[in-house]
Amino acid sequence: MTSAPEHLDPALRVEALASLLAERGLVDEATVETFIKTYEQSVGPMNGAKVVAKAWTDPDYRARLLADGTAAIAELGFKGPQGEHIVVLENTPAVHHVVVCTLCSCYPWPVLGLPPSWYKDPAYRARVVREPRRVLSEFGLDLGDEVEIRVHDSSSEVRYMVLPERPAGTEGATQEELAALVTRDAMVGVAKVASP
Amino acid sequence: MRHVDGIHDVGGMHGFGHVQELTDAPPFAEPWEGKAFVIGALAARISGTNLHAFRHAIERVPPQEYLVGYWNRWTIGAQTLMEDSGIITDAEVRARAARLSGQDVPEPPRPEPHKPQMASGGAGNLRTLDTQPAFAVGDRVRVADHGAVGHTRLPGYVRGRTGTVAALQPCQVFPDTAAHFAGENPQHCYTVDFDSRELWGSDAEPFRLSLELFEPYLEPAR
């Protein structure tokens, strides 16, 4: 076995790659800027939050969302890479779903954007399939013993999004107000949505 | 016996410590991470390969580099994919990095592109199949205990374990062959439920673990 090549600073490696690929006409600066802007500004958890808020206020939509997540999410205009087949899991007082990808970091981009650091970290990927209650507790979510935990490992092209429980004290809230309460972490299943 | 094929197959592994704090940090902490993302997102197209080959390229990143961080392994994976197709060489990348750092080193020659040729059944990874699925919801299934040499989406921690088919998912391109350009070979795909004690022993926290498994990974439970 040969020894691994010398470590190259990742920022410098990226700079070198970008420069070589630009020279070859394979990646141009405008494309890079457009991609970055898209995932910084238009594709992120604010999309999923709109889906959740609509499901909380529109029972027909909620039913469609749970029956065919991909189609119901596309009704709001959200689709694209890493969203070919999205399944929505409903959290209730009795059942708590939490999502992971142990083999890489698969994540439902159209509704949640790119995954956060903790989701990609080996500690989360290794442990949540083995001791989810303890992991959730480390994140600050303590679930009662009566709550059934269901862990979903994203091992195919199926992507999962959690529909969190609607918090108390939001009875008269508009969809827009509700969407502002919904967090990325709640849609992965490592947190609950807090009351306003 | 538990097979572990690479550093990426971390499900159930001990020793990583506390999970990271939940934060509202933006997707890219520094500008280079955004560029890294784009290069990786385009790598399969540039190299004439596919998503599965990209995942496999990341899996081949040496463990010490893999654990440096996500965008590091993502970038090295993207570079590997492009090296394999003759788009770029590691020597070129290192020489360019040195020149960008102010060193006057010679530029090595460009490689000759040799992209793999594999027929595609269309965009994305969902496919339709004429064959009937071998298993139905409620069937008890045992996961094959194969020691995969190349790419697979069968995590080590479920190998040899017995679970229950919970749902049939859309048929999909088979990652195990597509990653090696041996054909899309679409397969039936099942959500299979496991009791935590089947996976981790009688002392395990009680919970249910679900994941998707392709038909070739499964056999009827005796």
Coordinates of C-alpha atoms in Angstrom, one line a residue:
Chain A
M1 CA 0.0 0.0 0.0
T2 CA 1.3 3.4 -0.9
S3 CA 1.2 6.2 1.7
A4 CA -1.5 8.8 1.2
P5 CA -0.4 12.0 -0.7
E6 CA 0.6 15.0 1.3
H7 CA -2.4 17.0 2.7
L8 CA -3.2 20.1 0.6
D9 CA -5.1 22.9 2.3
P10 CA -8.7 22.5 1.0
A11 CA -9.2 26.2 0.2
L12 CA -6.0 26.1 -1.9
R13 CA -7.0 22.9 -3.6
V14 CA -10.4 24.4 -4.5
E15 CA -8.7 27.5 -5.9
A16 CA -6.3 25.3 -8.0
L17 CA -9.2 23.2 -9.3
A18 CA -11.3 26.2 -10.1
S19 CA -8.5 27.8 -12.0
L20 CA -7.7 24.7 -14.0
L21 CA -11.4 24.0 -14.8
A22 CA -12.0 27.6 -15.8
E23 CA -9.0 27.4 -18.2
R24 CA -10.5 24.4 -19.8
G25 CA -13.9 26.1 -20.2
L26 CA -15.5 23.5 -17.9
V27 CA -16.6 25.8 -15.0
D28 CA -17.0 29.6 -15.3
E29 CA -17.3 32.2 -12.6
A30 CA -20.8 33.2 -13.4
T31 CA -22.0 29.6 -12.9
V32 CA -20.2 29.3 -9.6
E33 CA -21.8 32.6 -8.4
T34 CA -25.3 31.5 -9.5
F35 CA -25.0 28.1 -7.7
I36 CA -23.8 29.7 -4.5
K37 CA -26.4 32.4 -4.5
T38 CA -29.2 29.8 -5.2
Y39 CA -28.2 27.7 -2.1
E40 CA -27.5 30.8 0.1
Q41 CA -30.7 32.6 -0.8
S42 CA -33.5 30.7 -2.5
V43 CA -33.1 27.0 -1.6
G44 CA -33.2 26.5 2.2
P45 CA -35.3 25.6 5.2
M46 CA -37.6 28.6 4.5
N47 CA -39.0 26.4 1.7
G48 CA -39.8 23.5 4.0
A49 CA -41.2 25.9 6.6
K50 CA -43.8 27.1 4.1
V51 CA -44.7 23.4 3.4
V52 CA -45.1 22.8 7.1
A53 CA -47.2 26.0 7.8
K54 CA -49.5 25.1 4.9
A55 CA -49.9 21.5 6.2
W56 CA -50.8 22.9 9.7
T57 CA -53.6 25.2 8.3
D58 CA -54.9 23.2 5.4
P59 CA -56.1 19.6 6.2
D60 CA -56.5 18.7 2.6
Y61 CA -52.9 19.8 1.8
R62 CA -51.7 17.9 4.9
A63 CA -53.4 14.7 3.6
R64 CA -51.8 15.2 0.1
L65 CA -48.4 15.9 1.7
L66 CA -48.4 12.7 3.7
A67 CA -49.7 10.6 0.8
D68 CA -47.3 12.0 -1.9
G69 CA -44.7 14.3 -0.5
T70 CA -43.0 15.0 -3.8
A71 CA -46.2 16.1 -5.5
A72 CA -47.5 18.2 -2.6
I73 CA -44.2 19.9 -2.2
A74 CA -44.0 20.7 -6.0
E75 CA -47.4 22.4 -5.6
L76 CA -45.5 25.2 -3.8
G77 CA -42.9 25.2 -6.5
F78 CA -40.2 23.3 -4.7
K79 CA -38.3 20.6 -6.6
G80 CA -34.9 19.9 -8.0
P81 CA -31.7 18.0 -7.2
Q82 CA -31.9 15.6 -4.2
G83 CA -35.7 15.8 -4.3
E84 CA -36.8 13.1 -6.8
H85 CA -38.9 11.3 -4.2
I86 CA -39.6 13.0 -0.9
V87 CA -41.5 11.2 1.9
V88 CA -43.0 13.3 4.7
L89 CA -43.0 11.9 8.2
E90 CA -45.5 13.3 10.7
N91 CA -44.4 13.7 14.3
T92 CA -47.1 13.3 16.9
P93 CA -47.2 13.2 20.7
A94 CA -46.8 9.4 20.4
V95 CA -44.3 9.0 17.6
H96 CA -41.1 11.0 16.9
H97 CA -39.3 10.6 13.6
V98 CA -35.6 11.6 13.1
V99 CA -33.7 11.5 9.8
V100 CA -30.0 10.7 9.1
C101 CA -27.7 9.5 6.3
T102 CA -25.1 7.2 7.7
L103 CA -23.2 6.5 4.5
C104 CA -22.8 10.1 3.3
S105 CA -25.1 13.1 4.0
C106 CA -28.2 12.7 1.8
Y107 CA -30.7 15.5 2.6
P108 CA -33.9 16.8 0.9
W109 CA -32.3 19.9 -0.8
P110 CA -35.5 21.4 -2.4
V111 CA -37.1 21.8 1.1
L112 CA -34.2 22.2 3.5
G113 CA -31.3 23.4 1.3
L114 CA -27.8 22.0 2.0
P115 CA -27.3 20.1 5.2
P116 CA -25.9 21.8 8.3
S117 CA -22.5 20.9 9.8
W118 CA -23.8 18.7 12.6
Y119 CA -25.8 16.5 10.1
K120 CA -22.7 15.8 8.1
D121 CA -20.5 15.1 11.1
P122 CA -19.6 11.5 11.8
A123 CA -20.7 11.8 15.4
Y124 CA -24.4 12.3 14.5
R125 CA -24.3 9.8 11.6
A126 CA -22.7 7.1 13.8
R127 CA -24.7 7.5 16.9
V128 CA -28.3 8.4 16.0
V129 CA -28.9 4.9 14.5
R130 CA -27.6 3.4 17.8
E131 CA -28.7 5.6 20.6
P132 CA -31.2 8.2 19.2
R133 CA -32.7 9.1 22.6
R134 CA -29.3 10.0 24.0
V135 CA -28.4 11.9 20.9
L136 CA -31.6 13.9 20.9
S137 CA -31.0 14.6 24.6
E138 CA -27.5 16.0 23.8
F139 CA -29.2 18.3 21.3
G140 CA -31.6 19.4 24.1
L141 CA -34.6 17.4 23.2
D142 CA -35.7 15.1 26.0
L143 CA -38.5 12.8 24.9
G144 CA -40.6 10.9 27.4
D145 CA -40.2 7.1 27.6
E146 CA -43.8 6.7 26.2
V147 CA -42.7 8.4 22.9
E148 CA -41.8 5.9 20.2
I149 CA -38.7 6.9 18.3
R150 CA -38.3 6.0 14.6
V151 CA -35.0 6.7 12.9
H152 CA -34.8 6.9 9.1
D153 CA -31.4 6.2 7.4
S154 CA -31.5 7.8 3.9
S155 CA -29.8 4.9 2.1
S156 CA -31.4 5.3 -1.4
E157 CA -32.7 8.3 -3.4
V158 CA -35.7 8.6 -1.2
R159 CA -35.5 11.7 0.9
Y160 CA -37.2 12.4 4.2
M161 CA -38.7 15.6 5.7
V162 CA -40.3 15.7 9.1
L163 CA -43.7 17.4 9.6
P164 CA -43.3 18.7 13.2
E165 CA -46.1 19.1 15.7
R166 CA -47.8 22.5 15.6
P167 CA -46.9 24.2 18.9
A168 CA -49.5 25.4 21.4
G169 CA -50.5 29.1 21.4
T170 CA -50.6 29.4 17.6
E171 CA -54.3 29.0 17.1
G172 CA -55.0 32.3 15.3
A173 CA -51.6 32.5 13.5
T174 CA -51.4 33.0 9.7
Q175 CA -49.4 30.7 7.5
E176 CA -46.7 33.3 7.2
E177 CA -46.5 33.7 11.0
L178 CA -46.4 29.9 11.4
A179 CA -43.7 29.5 8.8
A180 CA -41.5 31.9 10.7
L181 CA -41.6 29.6 13.7
V182 CA -40.5 26.4 11.9
T183 CA -36.8 25.5 12.1
R184 CA -34.6 23.3 10.0
D185 CA -33.8 21.2 13.0
A186 CA -37.5 20.4 13.6
M187 CA -37.8 19.3 10.0
V188 CA -35.0 16.8 10.5
G189 CA -36.4 15.7 13.8
V190 CA -33.8 16.8 16.3
A191 CA -35.9 19.5 17.8
K192 CA -39.5 20.6 18.3
V193 CA -41.1 23.8 17.1
A194 CA -41.3 26.1 20.1
S195 CA -44.4 28.1 20.9
P196 CA -44.1 31.8 20.0
Chain B
M1 CA -19.0 -10.6 12.1
R2 CA -19.6 -7.0 11.0
H3 CA -18.1 -5.9 7.7
V4 CA -17.0 -2.3 7.4
D5 CA -15.9 -1.3 4.0
G6 CA -14.6 2.2 4.6
I7 CA -14.4 5.2 6.9
H8 CA -17.7 6.5 5.4
D9 CA -19.8 3.5 6.7
V10 CA -20.0 5.0 10.2
G11 CA -23.5 3.8 11.4
G12 CA -23.1 2.5 14.9
M13 CA -19.4 3.2 15.2
H14 CA -18.1 4.3 18.6
G15 CA -15.6 7.0 19.4
F16 CA -16.8 10.1 17.7
G17 CA -17.8 11.8 20.9
H18 CA -20.5 14.5 21.5
V19 CA -22.7 15.6 18.6
Q20 CA -22.0 19.1 17.3
E21 CA -24.2 22.0 18.5
L22 CA -27.3 22.9 16.5
T23 CA -26.7 26.3 14.9
D24 CA -28.3 28.6 12.3
A25 CA -24.9 28.9 10.5
P26 CA -25.2 29.6 6.7
P27 CA -24.4 26.7 4.3
F28 CA -20.9 28.0 3.5
A29 CA -18.8 29.2 6.4
E30 CA -16.2 30.6 4.1
P31 CA -16.2 31.5 0.4
W32 CA -14.0 28.5 -0.7
E33 CA -16.7 26.1 0.7
G34 CA -19.2 27.6 -1.8
K35 CA -16.8 27.1 -4.6
A36 CA -16.1 23.5 -3.4
F37 CA -19.8 22.8 -3.5
V38 CA -20.2 23.9 -7.1
I39 CA -17.1 22.0 -8.3
G40 CA -18.5 18.8 -6.6
A41 CA -22.0 19.5 -7.9
L42 CA -20.7 19.7 -11.5
A43 CA -18.0 17.0 -11.2
A44 CA -20.2 14.1 -12.4
R45 CA -21.2 16.1 -15.5
I46 CA -17.7 17.3 -16.2
S47 CA -16.2 13.8 -15.9
G48 CA -19.0 12.1 -17.8
T49 CA -20.0 9.9 -14.8
N50 CA -22.9 9.9 -12.3
L51 CA -23.9 10.6 -8.7
H52 CA -23.1 7.1 -7.6
A53 CA -19.6 7.3 -8.9
F54 CA -19.2 10.7 -7.1
R55 CA -20.3 9.0 -3.8
H56 CA -17.9 6.2 -4.4
A57 CA -15.1 8.7 -5.1
I58 CA -15.8 10.3 -1.7
E59 CA -15.7 6.9 -0.1
R60 CA -12.3 6.3 -1.5
V61 CA -10.9 9.4 0.1
P62 CA -8.2 8.3 2.6
P63 CA -9.6 8.1 6.2
Q64 CA -7.2 10.8 7.5
E65 CA -8.5 13.2 4.7
Y66 CA -12.1 12.1 5.0
L67 CA -12.2 13.1 8.7
V68 CA -10.7 16.6 8.1
G69 CA -14.2 17.7 7.2
Y70 CA -17.1 17.6 4.7
W71 CA -15.9 20.1 2.1
N72 CA -12.4 18.6 2.1
R73 CA -13.7 15.1 1.3
W74 CA -16.2 16.5 -1.1
T75 CA -13.4 18.4 -3.0
I76 CA -11.0 15.4 -3.1
G77 CA -13.9 13.2 -4.2
A78 CA -14.7 15.6 -7.1
Q79 CA -11.0 15.7 -8.1
T80 CA -10.7 11.9 -8.0
L81 CA -13.7 11.6 -10.3
M82 CA -12.1 14.0 -12.8
E83 CA -8.7 12.3 -12.5
D84 CA -10.4 9.0 -13.3
S85 CA -11.9 10.4 -16.5
G86 CA -8.6 12.1 -17.6
I87 CA -9.9 15.6 -17.1
I88 CA -7.2 16.6 -14.7
T89 CA -4.3 15.1 -12.8
D90 CA -3.2 15.4 -9.2
A91 CA 0.1 16.7 -10.4
E92 CA -1.6 19.5 -12.2
V93 CA -3.6 20.5 -9.1
R94 CA -0.5 20.5 -6.9
A95 CA 1.5 22.5 -9.4
R96 CA -1.3 25.0 -9.8
A97 CA -1.7 25.2 -6.0
A98 CA 2.1 25.9 -5.7
R99 CA 1.9 28.6 -8.4
L100 CA -1.0 30.2 -6.7
S101 CA 1.1 30.3 -3.6
G102 CA 3.9 32.1 -5.4
Q103 CA 6.2 29.2 -6.2
D104 CA 7.6 29.0 -9.7
V105 CA 7.0 25.3 -10.5
P106 CA 6.5 23.9 -14.0
E107 CA 3.0 23.0 -15.2
P108 CA 2.7 19.3 -15.9
P109 CA 1.0 18.2 -19.2
R110 CA -2.7 17.9 -19.5
P111 CA -4.1 14.3 -19.5
E112 CA -6.1 12.8 -22.4
P113 CA -9.8 12.6 -21.5
H114 CA -11.3 9.1 -21.3
K115 CA -14.8 9.4 -20.0
P116 CA -16.7 6.2 -19.2
Q117 CA -19.5 5.2 -21.5
M118 CA -22.7 3.9 -19.9
A119 CA -26.2 4.0 -21.3
S120 CA -28.6 6.2 -19.3
G121 CA -32.3 5.4 -19.0
G122 CA -33.0 9.1 -18.5
A123 CA -32.6 11.9 -16.0
G124 CA -32.4 11.2 -12.3
N125 CA -32.5 7.8 -10.7
L126 CA -36.1 6.7 -10.6
R127 CA -37.0 4.0 -13.1
T128 CA -39.9 1.7 -13.9
L129 CA -39.5 -2.1 -13.9
D130 CA -41.5 -4.8 -15.7
T131 CA -40.6 -7.5 -13.2
Q132 CA -42.6 -8.1 -10.1
P133 CA -41.1 -7.3 -6.7
A134 CA -39.9 -10.4 -4.8
F135 CA -41.2 -9.1 -1.5
A136 CA -44.4 -7.5 -0.2
V137 CA -45.2 -5.3 2.8
G138 CA -45.1 -7.4 6.0
D139 CA -42.6 -9.9 4.6
R140 CA -39.7 -10.8 6.9
V141 CA -36.4 -10.4 5.2
R142 CA -32.7 -11.1 6.0
V143 CA -30.1 -8.7 4.8
A144 CA -27.2 -10.3 2.8
D145 CA -23.9 -10.4 4.6
H146 CA -21.8 -9.7 1.6
G147 CA -18.4 -8.0 1.9
A148 CA -18.8 -5.4 -0.9
V149 CA -15.5 -4.5 -2.7
G150 CA -16.8 -1.4 -4.5
H151 CA -19.7 1.0 -4.0
T152 CA -22.8 -0.2 -2.1
R153 CA -25.7 1.5 -0.3
L154 CA -25.9 -1.4 2.1
P155 CA -24.6 -0.1 5.5
G156 CA -22.5 -2.5 7.5
Y157 CA -24.7 -2.3 10.6
V158 CA -27.7 -4.0 9.0
R159 CA -25.8 -6.8 7.3
G160 CA -27.0 -10.3 8.3
R161 CA -29.9 -8.8 10.3
T162 CA -33.6 -9.6 10.0
G163 CA -36.3 -7.0 9.5
T164 CA -39.8 -6.4 8.0
V165 CA -40.7 -4.8 4.7
A166 CA -42.6 -1.6 5.6
A167 CA -43.1 -0.1 2.1
L168 CA -42.2 -0.4 -1.5
Q169 CA -40.4 2.6 -2.9
P170 CA -39.9 3.6 -6.5
C171 CA -37.6 1.4 -8.5
Q172 CA -34.2 3.0 -8.8
V173 CA -30.8 2.8 -10.6
F174 CA -28.7 0.2 -8.8
P175 CA -25.8 2.2 -7.2
D176 CA -23.6 -0.9 -6.9
T177 CA -23.3 -1.3 -10.7
A178 CA -23.9 2.3 -11.8
A179 CA -21.0 3.6 -9.7
H180 CA -18.7 1.3 -11.7
F181 CA -20.3 2.1 -15.0
A182 CA -21.6 -1.5 -15.3
G183 CA -25.1 -0.4 -16.2
E184 CA -28.1 1.2 -14.5
N185 CA -29.5 -2.2 -13.7
P186 CA -32.6 -0.8 -12.0
Q187 CA -33.9 -2.6 -8.9
H188 CA -36.9 -2.8 -6.7
C189 CA -36.3 -0.8 -3.5
Y190 CA -37.9 -1.5 -0.1
T191 CA -38.2 0.4 3.2
V192 CA -37.2 -2.2 5.8
D193 CA -37.9 -1.8 9.5
F194 CA -35.6 -3.2 12.2
D195 CA -36.1 -3.4 15.9
S196 CA -33.2 -1.7 17.6
R197 CA -32.5 -4.9 19.7
E198 CA -32.0 -6.9 16.5
L199 CA -29.3 -4.5 15.5
W200 CA -27.6 -3.6 18.8
G201 CA -28.5 -6.4 21.3
S202 CA -31.0 -6.7 24.1
D203 CA -29.6 -3.7 26.1
A204 CA -30.3 -1.3 23.2
E205 CA -32.5 1.8 23.6
P206 CA -35.9 0.7 22.3
F207 CA -36.6 2.3 18.9
R208 CA -37.4 1.4 15.3
L209 CA -34.8 1.9 12.5
S210 CA -35.9 2.1 8.9
L211 CA -33.9 2.3 5.7
E212 CA -34.1 1.6 2.0
L213 CA -32.6 -1.6 0.7
F214 CA -32.4 -2.8 -2.9
E215 CA -33.7 -6.2 -3.8
P216 CA -30.3 -7.8 -4.4
Y217 CA -29.4 -7.0 -0.7
L218 CA -32.3 -9.1 0.6
E219 CA -33.3 -12.8 1.0
P220 CA -36.4 -14.3 2.6
A221 CA -36.0 -14.8 6.4
R222 CA -36.1 -18.4 7.4

